Coordinates of C-alpha atoms in Angstrom, one line a residue:
Chain A
X1 CA 4.1 39.0 10.4
X2 CA 1.7 36.4 10.3
X3 CA 0.4 34.9 7.3
X4 CA -3.0 35.8 5.9
X5 CA -5.7 33.2 6.9
X6 CA -6.4 31.1 3.9
X7 CA -10.0 32.4 3.6
X8 CA -8.9 35.8 2.8
X9 CA -6.5 35.2 0.3
X10 CA -7.3 35.8 -3.3
X11 CA -7.1 32.4 -5.2
X12 CA -7.7 31.9 -9.0
X13 CA -10.8 29.6 -9.8
X14 CA -8.5 26.8 -10.7
X15 CA -6.5 27.4 -7.3
X16 CA -9.7 27.5 -5.3
X17 CA -11.1 24.2 -7.1
X18 CA -8.0 22.6 -6.4
X19 CA -7.8 23.8 -2.8
X20 CA -11.5 22.4 -2.1
X21 CA -10.6 19.4 -3.8
X22 CA -7.2 18.8 -1.6
X23 CA -9.8 19.3 1.5
X24 CA -12.4 16.8 0.3
X25 CA -9.8 14.4 -0.7
X26 CA -7.9 14.5 2.9
X27 CA -11.6 13.8 4.5
X28 CA -12.6 11.1 2.0
X29 CA -9.1 9.6 2.6
X30 CA -9.7 9.0 6.3
X31 CA -13.5 8.5 6.7
X32 CA -16.3 6.8 5.0
X33 CA -17.9 9.3 2.8
X34 CA -21.4 8.8 4.5
X35 CA -18.9 10.8 7.5
X36 CA -18.2 13.8 5.5
X37 CA -20.4 16.7 5.2
X38 CA -20.2 19.7 3.0
X39 CA -19.6 21.6 6.1
X40 CA -16.9 19.5 6.5
X41 CA -15.2 20.3 3.6
X42 CA -15.9 24.0 4.0
X43 CA -14.6 24.3 7.2
X44 CA -11.1 22.3 6.3
X45 CA -10.9 24.8 3.5
X46 CA -11.7 27.5 5.3
X47 CA -14.3 28.7 3.2
X48 CA -17.9 29.1 3.5
X49 CA -20.6 26.3 2.6
X50 CA -22.1 28.6 -0.4
X51 CA -18.6 28.8 -1.8
X52 CA -18.0 25.0 -1.8
X53 CA -21.3 25.0 -4.0
X54 CA -20.1 27.4 -6.1
X55 CA -17.2 25.3 -7.3
X56 CA -19.4 22.1 -6.9
X57 CA -22.9 22.8 -7.7
X58 CA -23.5 18.8 -7.4
X59 CA -22.8 18.7 -3.8
X60 CA -21.1 16.0 -2.1
X61 CA -21.6 13.6 -4.7
X62 CA -20.0 15.7 -7.4
X63 CA -17.1 16.5 -4.7
X64 CA -16.6 12.8 -3.9
X65 CA -16.4 11.8 -7.7
X66 CA -13.8 14.7 -8.3
X67 CA -11.8 13.6 -5.3
X68 CA -12.0 9.8 -6.7
X69 CA -11.0 11.0 -10.2
X70 CA -8.0 12.7 -8.6
X71 CA -7.1 9.7 -6.5
X72 CA -7.6 7.2 -9.3
X73 CA -4.8 9.6 -11.2
X74 CA -2.6 9.4 -8.5
X75 CA -3.1 5.5 -8.1
X76 CA -2.2 5.1 -11.7
X77 CA 1.0 7.3 -11.4
X78 CA 2.1 4.6 -8.9
X79 CA 2.3 1.7 -11.9
X80 CA 4.0 4.1 -14.0
X81 CA 7.7 3.4 -13.2
X82 CA 10.8 4.2 -15.5
X83 CA 12.0 1.6 -17.4
X84 CA 15.2 1.3 -15.4
X85 CA 16.8 -2.1 -13.7
X86 CA 15.3 -5.5 -13.2
X87 CA 12.0 -5.8 -13.9
X88 CA 11.3 -7.4 -10.4
X89 CA 12.9 -4.5 -8.8
X90 CA 10.6 -1.9 -10.9
X91 CA 7.4 -3.8 -9.5
X92 CA 9.0 -3.6 -5.8
X93 CA 9.0 0.0 -6.3
X94 CA 5.5 0.5 -8.1
X95 CA 4.2 -1.6 -4.9
X96 CA 5.7 0.7 -2.6
X97 CA 4.2 3.5 -4.0
X98 CA 0.8 1.6 -4.3
X99 CA 1.0 0.4 -0.7
X100 CA 1.9 4.2 0.8
X101 CA -1.2 5.1 -1.1
X102 CA -3.4 2.8 0.5
X103 CA -1.6 3.7 3.9
X104 CA -2.4 7.5 3.3
X105 CA -6.1 6.6 1.9
X106 CA -7.2 4.0 4.3
X107 CA -10.8 4.6 5.0
X108 CA -11.5 6.1 1.7
X109 CA -9.7 3.3 0.0
X110 CA -11.8 0.7 2.0
X111 CA -15.0 2.3 1.3
X112 CA -14.3 2.8 -2.2
X113 CA -13.4 -1.2 -3.2
X114 CA -15.7 -2.6 -0.4
X115 CA -18.8 -1.1 -2.2
X116 CA -21.9 -0.6 -0.5
X117 CA -21.3 2.8 0.3
X118 CA -24.0 5.5 0.1
X119 CA -22.5 7.4 -2.9
X120 CA -21.4 4.7 -4.9
X121 CA -22.4 4.7 -8.8
X122 CA -21.7 3.2 -12.0
X123 CA -19.0 6.0 -12.4
X124 CA -17.2 5.3 -9.4
X125 CA -16.7 1.6 -10.1
X126 CA -15.8 2.8 -13.7
X127 CA -13.1 5.0 -12.2
X128 CA -11.9 1.9 -10.2
X129 CA -11.6 -0.2 -13.1
X130 CA -10.0 2.1 -15.1
X131 CA -7.2 2.0 -12.3
X132 CA -7.3 -1.8 -12.6
X133 CA -6.8 -1.5 -16.4
X134 CA -4.0 1.0 -16.2
X135 CA -2.1 -1.3 -13.7
X136 CA -2.6 -4.7 -16.2
X137 CA -1.3 -2.1 -19.0
X138 CA 1.5 -1.0 -17.5
X139 CA 2.7 -4.3 -16.1
X140 CA 2.2 -5.9 -19.5
X141 CA 4.2 -3.1 -21.0
X142 CA 6.9 -3.5 -18.4
X143 CA 6.9 -6.9 -19.5
X144 CA 7.7 -6.0 -23.1
X145 CA 4.5 -7.7 -24.1
X146 CA 2.4 -5.9 -26.7
X147 CA -0.1 -8.9 -27.9
X148 CA -0.9 -10.5 -24.4
X149 CA -2.7 -13.7 -24.7
X150 CA -5.7 -14.9 -22.8
X151 CA -3.9 -16.8 -20.2
X152 CA -1.3 -14.3 -19.6
X153 CA -3.5 -11.4 -19.4
X154 CA -5.8 -13.2 -17.0
X155 CA -3.1 -14.3 -14.9
X156 CA -1.9 -10.3 -14.4
X157 CA -5.5 -9.2 -14.1
X158 CA -6.3 -11.7 -10.8
X159 CA -2.7 -11.0 -9.5
X160 CA -4.0 -7.3 -9.7
X161 CA -7.1 -8.3 -7.7
X162 CA -5.2 -10.4 -5.6
X163 CA -3.1 -7.1 -4.3
X164 CA -6.1 -5.3 -4.0
X165 CA -7.5 -8.0 -1.7
X166 CA -4.3 -8.2 0.3
X167 CA -4.6 -3.9 0.6
X168 CA -7.9 -4.3 1.9
X169 CA -7.1 -7.0 4.4
X170 CA -3.8 -5.0 5.3
X171 CA -5.9 -1.9 6.5
X172 CA -8.5 -4.6 8.1
X173 CA -5.5 -6.1 10.1
X174 CA -3.9 -2.9 11.5
X175 CA -1.2 -2.6 8.2
X176 CA 0.0 -6.0 9.2
X177 CA 2.8 -7.3 8.4
X178 CA 5.1 -4.3 7.9
X179 CA 4.3 -2.9 4.2
X180 CA 8.2 -3.8 3.2
X181 CA 7.4 -7.6 4.1
X182 CA 4.1 -7.4 2.2
X183 CA 5.5 -5.7 -0.7
X184 CA 8.1 -8.9 -1.3
X185 CA 5.4 -11.3 -0.5
X186 CA 3.2 -9.9 -3.3
X187 CA 6.3 -9.7 -5.8
X188 CA 7.0 -13.2 -5.1
X189 CA 3.5 -14.0 -5.7
X190 CA 3.7 -12.5 -9.1
X191 CA 6.2 -14.4 -9.9
X192 CA 4.7 -17.7 -8.5
X193 CA 1.3 -17.4 -10.3
X194 CA 3.3 -16.5 -13.6
X195 CA 5.3 -19.6 -13.4
X196 CA 2.2 -21.8 -12.7
X197 CA 0.8 -20.3 -16.0
X198 CA 4.0 -20.9 -17.8
X199 CA 3.6 -24.7 -17.5
X200 CA 0.6 -24.4 -19.7
X201 CA 1.3 -21.3 -21.6
X202 CA 4.4 -20.6 -24.0
X203 CA 4.4 -16.8 -23.9
X204 CA 4.5 -17.0 -20.5
X205 CA 6.9 -19.4 -20.3
X206 CA 9.2 -17.0 -22.2
X207 CA 8.5 -14.4 -20.1
X208 CA 9.2 -16.6 -16.6
X209 CA 12.7 -17.1 -18.2
X210 CA 13.5 -13.3 -18.4
X211 CA 12.5 -12.5 -15.4
X212 CA 14.5 -15.5 -13.8
X213 CA 17.1 -14.3 -15.8
X214 CA 16.6 -10.5 -15.0
X215 CA 15.8 -10.7 -11.4
Chain B
X1 CA -54.3 -37.5 -18.7
X2 CA -52.2 -34.2 -18.9
X3 CA -50.9 -32.7 -15.9
X4 CA -52.8 -29.7 -14.7
X5 CA -50.9 -26.3 -15.7
X6 CA -49.0 -25.2 -12.7
X7 CA -51.1 -21.9 -12.5
X8 CA -54.0 -24.2 -11.3
X9 CA -52.4 -26.4 -9.1
X10 CA -52.9 -25.4 -5.3
X11 CA -49.7 -25.0 -3.9
X12 CA -49.1 -24.5 -0.1
X13 CA -47.4 -21.2 1.0
X14 CA -44.1 -22.7 1.2
X15 CA -44.5 -24.3 -2.3
X16 CA -45.6 -21.5 -3.9
X17 CA -42.8 -19.3 -2.3
X18 CA -40.2 -21.5 -3.5
X19 CA -41.7 -21.6 -7.0
X20 CA -41.5 -18.0 -7.3
X21 CA -38.2 -17.9 -6.2
X22 CA -37.0 -20.6 -8.4
X23 CA -38.6 -18.6 -11.3
X24 CA -36.8 -15.2 -10.3
X25 CA -33.6 -17.3 -9.5
X26 CA -33.6 -18.3 -13.3
X27 CA -34.4 -14.9 -14.3
X28 CA -31.6 -13.2 -12.3
X29 CA -29.2 -15.9 -13.2
X30 CA -29.1 -14.9 -17.0
X31 CA -30.0 -11.2 -17.1
X32 CA -29.0 -8.3 -15.2
X33 CA -31.3 -7.3 -12.5
X34 CA -32.2 -4.1 -14.3
X35 CA -33.8 -6.0 -17.2
X36 CA -35.9 -8.4 -14.8
X37 CA -39.3 -7.1 -14.1
X38 CA -41.9 -8.2 -11.9
X39 CA -43.9 -9.0 -14.7
X40 CA -41.2 -11.4 -16.0
X41 CA -41.3 -13.4 -12.4
X42 CA -45.0 -13.6 -12.7
X43 CA -45.0 -14.7 -16.2
X44 CA -42.0 -17.2 -15.6
X45 CA -43.9 -18.9 -12.7
X46 CA -47.5 -18.9 -14.6
X47 CA -49.1 -16.6 -11.7
X48 CA -50.4 -13.3 -11.7
X49 CA -48.5 -10.2 -10.7
X50 CA -50.6 -9.4 -7.6
X51 CA -49.7 -12.9 -6.5
X52 CA -46.0 -12.3 -6.6
X53 CA -46.9 -9.1 -4.7
X54 CA -48.6 -10.9 -1.8
X55 CA -45.7 -13.1 -1.4
X56 CA -43.0 -10.3 -2.0
X57 CA -44.3 -7.4 -0.8
X58 CA -41.2 -5.6 -1.1
X59 CA -41.6 -6.2 -4.9
X60 CA -38.5 -6.8 -7.1
X61 CA -35.9 -5.7 -4.4
X62 CA -37.2 -8.4 -2.2
X63 CA -37.3 -10.8 -4.6
X64 CA -33.8 -10.2 -5.4
X65 CA -32.4 -10.4 -2.2
X66 CA -34.3 -13.6 -1.5
X67 CA -32.9 -15.4 -4.8
X68 CA -29.8 -14.1 -3.8
X69 CA -29.8 -15.8 -0.3
X70 CA -31.0 -18.8 -2.2
X71 CA -28.1 -18.8 -4.7
X72 CA -25.6 -17.7 -1.5
X73 CA -26.6 -20.8 0.0
X74 CA -25.7 -22.8 -3.1
X75 CA -22.6 -21.4 -3.4
X76 CA -21.6 -22.0 0.0
X77 CA -22.3 -25.9 -0.4
X78 CA -19.8 -25.9 -3.4
X79 CA -17.1 -25.7 -0.9
X80 CA -18.7 -28.3 1.6
X81 CA -16.6 -31.3 0.6
X82 CA -16.4 -34.7 2.4
X83 CA -13.1 -35.2 4.0
X84 CA -12.3 -38.1 1.9
X85 CA -9.3 -38.5 -0.5
X86 CA -6.4 -36.2 -1.5
X87 CA -6.8 -32.6 -0.1
X88 CA -6.1 -31.1 -3.6
X89 CA -8.7 -33.6 -5.2
X90 CA -11.1 -32.3 -2.8
X91 CA -10.3 -28.6 -3.9
X92 CA -11.0 -29.6 -7.5
X93 CA -14.3 -31.1 -6.6
X94 CA -15.4 -28.0 -5.0
X95 CA -13.8 -25.8 -7.7
X96 CA -15.7 -28.1 -10.3
X97 CA -18.9 -27.4 -8.1
X98 CA -18.2 -23.9 -7.8
X99 CA -17.3 -23.6 -11.6
X100 CA -20.8 -25.0 -12.9
X101 CA -22.3 -22.7 -10.3
X102 CA -20.7 -19.7 -12.2
X103 CA -21.4 -21.4 -15.7
X104 CA -24.7 -21.8 -15.0
X105 CA -25.7 -18.3 -13.3
X106 CA -23.6 -16.5 -15.5
X107 CA -25.4 -13.0 -16.1
X108 CA -26.6 -13.1 -12.4
X109 CA -23.2 -13.8 -10.8
X110 CA -21.2 -11.0 -12.9
X111 CA -23.9 -8.2 -11.9
X112 CA -23.8 -9.2 -8.4
X113 CA -19.8 -9.2 -8.1
X114 CA -19.4 -6.4 -10.1
X115 CA -21.6 -4.3 -8.4
X116 CA -22.6 -0.5 -9.3
X117 CA -26.2 -2.5 -10.0
X118 CA -29.2 -0.8 -9.4
X119 CA -30.4 -3.2 -6.6
X120 CA -27.1 -3.7 -4.8
X121 CA -27.4 -3.0 -1.4
X122 CA -25.3 -3.3 2.0
X123 CA -27.2 -6.6 2.2
X124 CA -26.4 -8.0 -1.1
X125 CA -22.8 -7.2 0.1
X126 CA -23.1 -8.7 3.1
X127 CA -24.3 -11.7 1.5
X128 CA -21.5 -12.0 -0.8
X129 CA -19.1 -11.3 1.9
X130 CA -20.9 -14.4 3.7
X131 CA -20.2 -16.8 0.7
X132 CA -16.4 -15.5 0.7
X133 CA -16.1 -16.3 4.3
X134 CA -17.7 -19.9 4.4
X135 CA -15.4 -20.8 1.4
X136 CA -12.2 -19.5 3.5
X137 CA -13.7 -21.7 6.8
X138 CA -14.1 -24.7 4.6
X139 CA -10.6 -24.3 3.2
X140 CA -9.2 -24.1 6.3
X141 CA -11.1 -26.8 8.1
X142 CA -10.2 -29.1 5.1
X143 CA -6.5 -28.0 5.5
X144 CA -7.1 -29.3 9.3
X145 CA -6.3 -25.5 10.6
X146 CA -7.9 -24.8 14.1
X147 CA -6.2 -21.4 14.3
X148 CA -4.7 -19.9 11.0
X149 CA -2.2 -17.1 11.7
X150 CA -2.6 -13.7 9.9
X151 CA -0.2 -15.0 7.0
X152 CA -1.9 -18.0 6.4
X153 CA -5.5 -16.5 6.7
X154 CA -4.6 -13.6 4.3
X155 CA -3.3 -16.1 1.5
X156 CA -6.5 -18.1 1.7
X157 CA -8.6 -14.8 1.4
X158 CA -6.7 -13.7 -1.4
X159 CA -6.7 -16.7 -3.4
X160 CA -10.5 -16.9 -3.0
X161 CA -10.4 -13.2 -4.4
X162 CA -8.4 -14.5 -7.3
X163 CA -10.6 -17.1 -8.0
X164 CA -13.6 -14.8 -8.0
X165 CA -11.7 -12.7 -10.5
X166 CA -11.1 -15.6 -12.5
X167 CA -14.7 -16.3 -12.8
X168 CA -15.6 -12.9 -13.9
X169 CA -13.0 -12.9 -16.5
X170 CA -14.2 -16.3 -17.5
X171 CA -17.4 -15.2 -18.1
X172 CA -16.4 -12.1 -20.0
X173 CA -14.0 -14.2 -22.0
X174 CA -16.7 -16.5 -23.3
X175 CA -15.9 -19.1 -20.9
X176 CA -12.5 -19.5 -22.0
X177 CA -10.3 -21.6 -21.4
X178 CA -12.4 -25.0 -20.6
X179 CA -13.7 -25.5 -17.1
X180 CA -11.4 -28.1 -16.4
X181 CA -8.3 -26.4 -17.5
X182 CA -9.1 -23.6 -15.3
X183 CA -10.0 -25.4 -12.4
X184 CA -6.4 -27.4 -12.5
X185 CA -4.8 -24.0 -13.0
X186 CA -6.3 -22.8 -9.7
X187 CA -5.6 -25.6 -8.0
X188 CA -1.9 -24.9 -8.8
X189 CA -2.0 -21.6 -8.1
X190 CA -3.4 -22.4 -4.5
X191 CA -0.3 -24.4 -4.0
X192 CA 2.1 -21.6 -5.6
X193 CA 0.9 -19.1 -3.2
X194 CA 0.7 -21.2 -0.1
X195 CA 4.6 -22.1 -1.1
X196 CA 5.4 -18.3 -1.7
X197 CA 4.0 -17.7 2.1
X198 CA 5.6 -20.9 3.4
X199 CA 9.0 -19.2 3.0
X200 CA 7.8 -16.7 5.8
X201 CA 5.5 -18.4 7.8
X202 CA 6.0 -21.8 9.8
X203 CA 2.2 -22.7 9.7
X204 CA 2.0 -22.7 6.3
X205 CA 5.3 -24.4 5.7
X206 CA 4.1 -27.3 7.6
X207 CA 0.8 -27.2 5.5
X208 CA 2.4 -27.1 2.5
X209 CA 4.6 -30.5 3.5
X210 CA 1.2 -32.2 4.0
X211 CA -0.3 -31.0 0.9
X212 CA 3.0 -32.3 -1.0
X213 CA 2.9 -35.6 0.7
X214 CA -0.6 -36.0 0.6
X215 CA -1.3 -35.0 -3.1

């Protein structure tokens, strides 16, 4: 017996929506938004174009934004690490997940962060900012900081931006150096920039002490 | 004798163009592009709206792009530092000029780099990327590097992005800490991230030696 073709399976509204979204996400992950059409999404999901419109009446823009939100949720998960083991190992594991995500969504990731895309809107920018904020919140919470001072907060935000820049350059340079080298490099940079801030900020200095002791 | 009012002075085509551009640049520097109208530009320059259109038939978009190019040229100059004195003092002077520019063009600088602006186009993005590239070229040339390897290049580009992030956060936080503290902090971060890269890259290791000796 051959399994029924996906187009003929009866899906619930939620299942269908999520199937279309998955198809869109896969397409947007590896092509720039300009090169993805609604027909491509319909074909990838094995359904008709009108069906796609029934679920996403806003067409490609709405699909892109929905795919983006779903990708953003996945990205936010990357930095949601169990509170176990040394802090820097947790950061390394979070970066592993993050770099795997970047690897698997290369074109989509570049298009989104480099901007200038035809479907970029203030909503897409807000979504990206949301991920950055979530990453900062996760990191500070792992560091055990509930009230970060401006210097510590700025350092963490700068490092997050540097990680983003590194990911874009990494994609641009055919994913070199290997992801695990890049990960260790980024962890070392985190410690280095915190140490620089520690020289001018007591809160950060106390943190760096912990990191060194804790590993 | 009182000087003639600007509106009545006969200006050459080039003078008039540059006068309109200056007026636009001042307006775009302190307001988001959405809040600047052609009437504002005409009023600031003391001319009529049709005159603005005669020089910039593309209207606000064209004026914005021209103002942006002119701002980008100024920004690129920041990193064009004489080859005199210790390398880190040169970097500090370049950052002083850069932070002065950020200070003087606060709203325009944020609007441009944060994207999502109504008048953002692939051309504006390309202009910003041009400034980033120019900054990297200046820095590497001061470091005496003609053929930067991928790790050194990535480090310099990441630091430039971190500087950009710092500037945006700085504007967001009412220009705190003071510019000279921020400048020293960024110089120290430059040395710190290069030192991290030096552990895994011989070219960068040789450079860091020079920086430490040279100051």
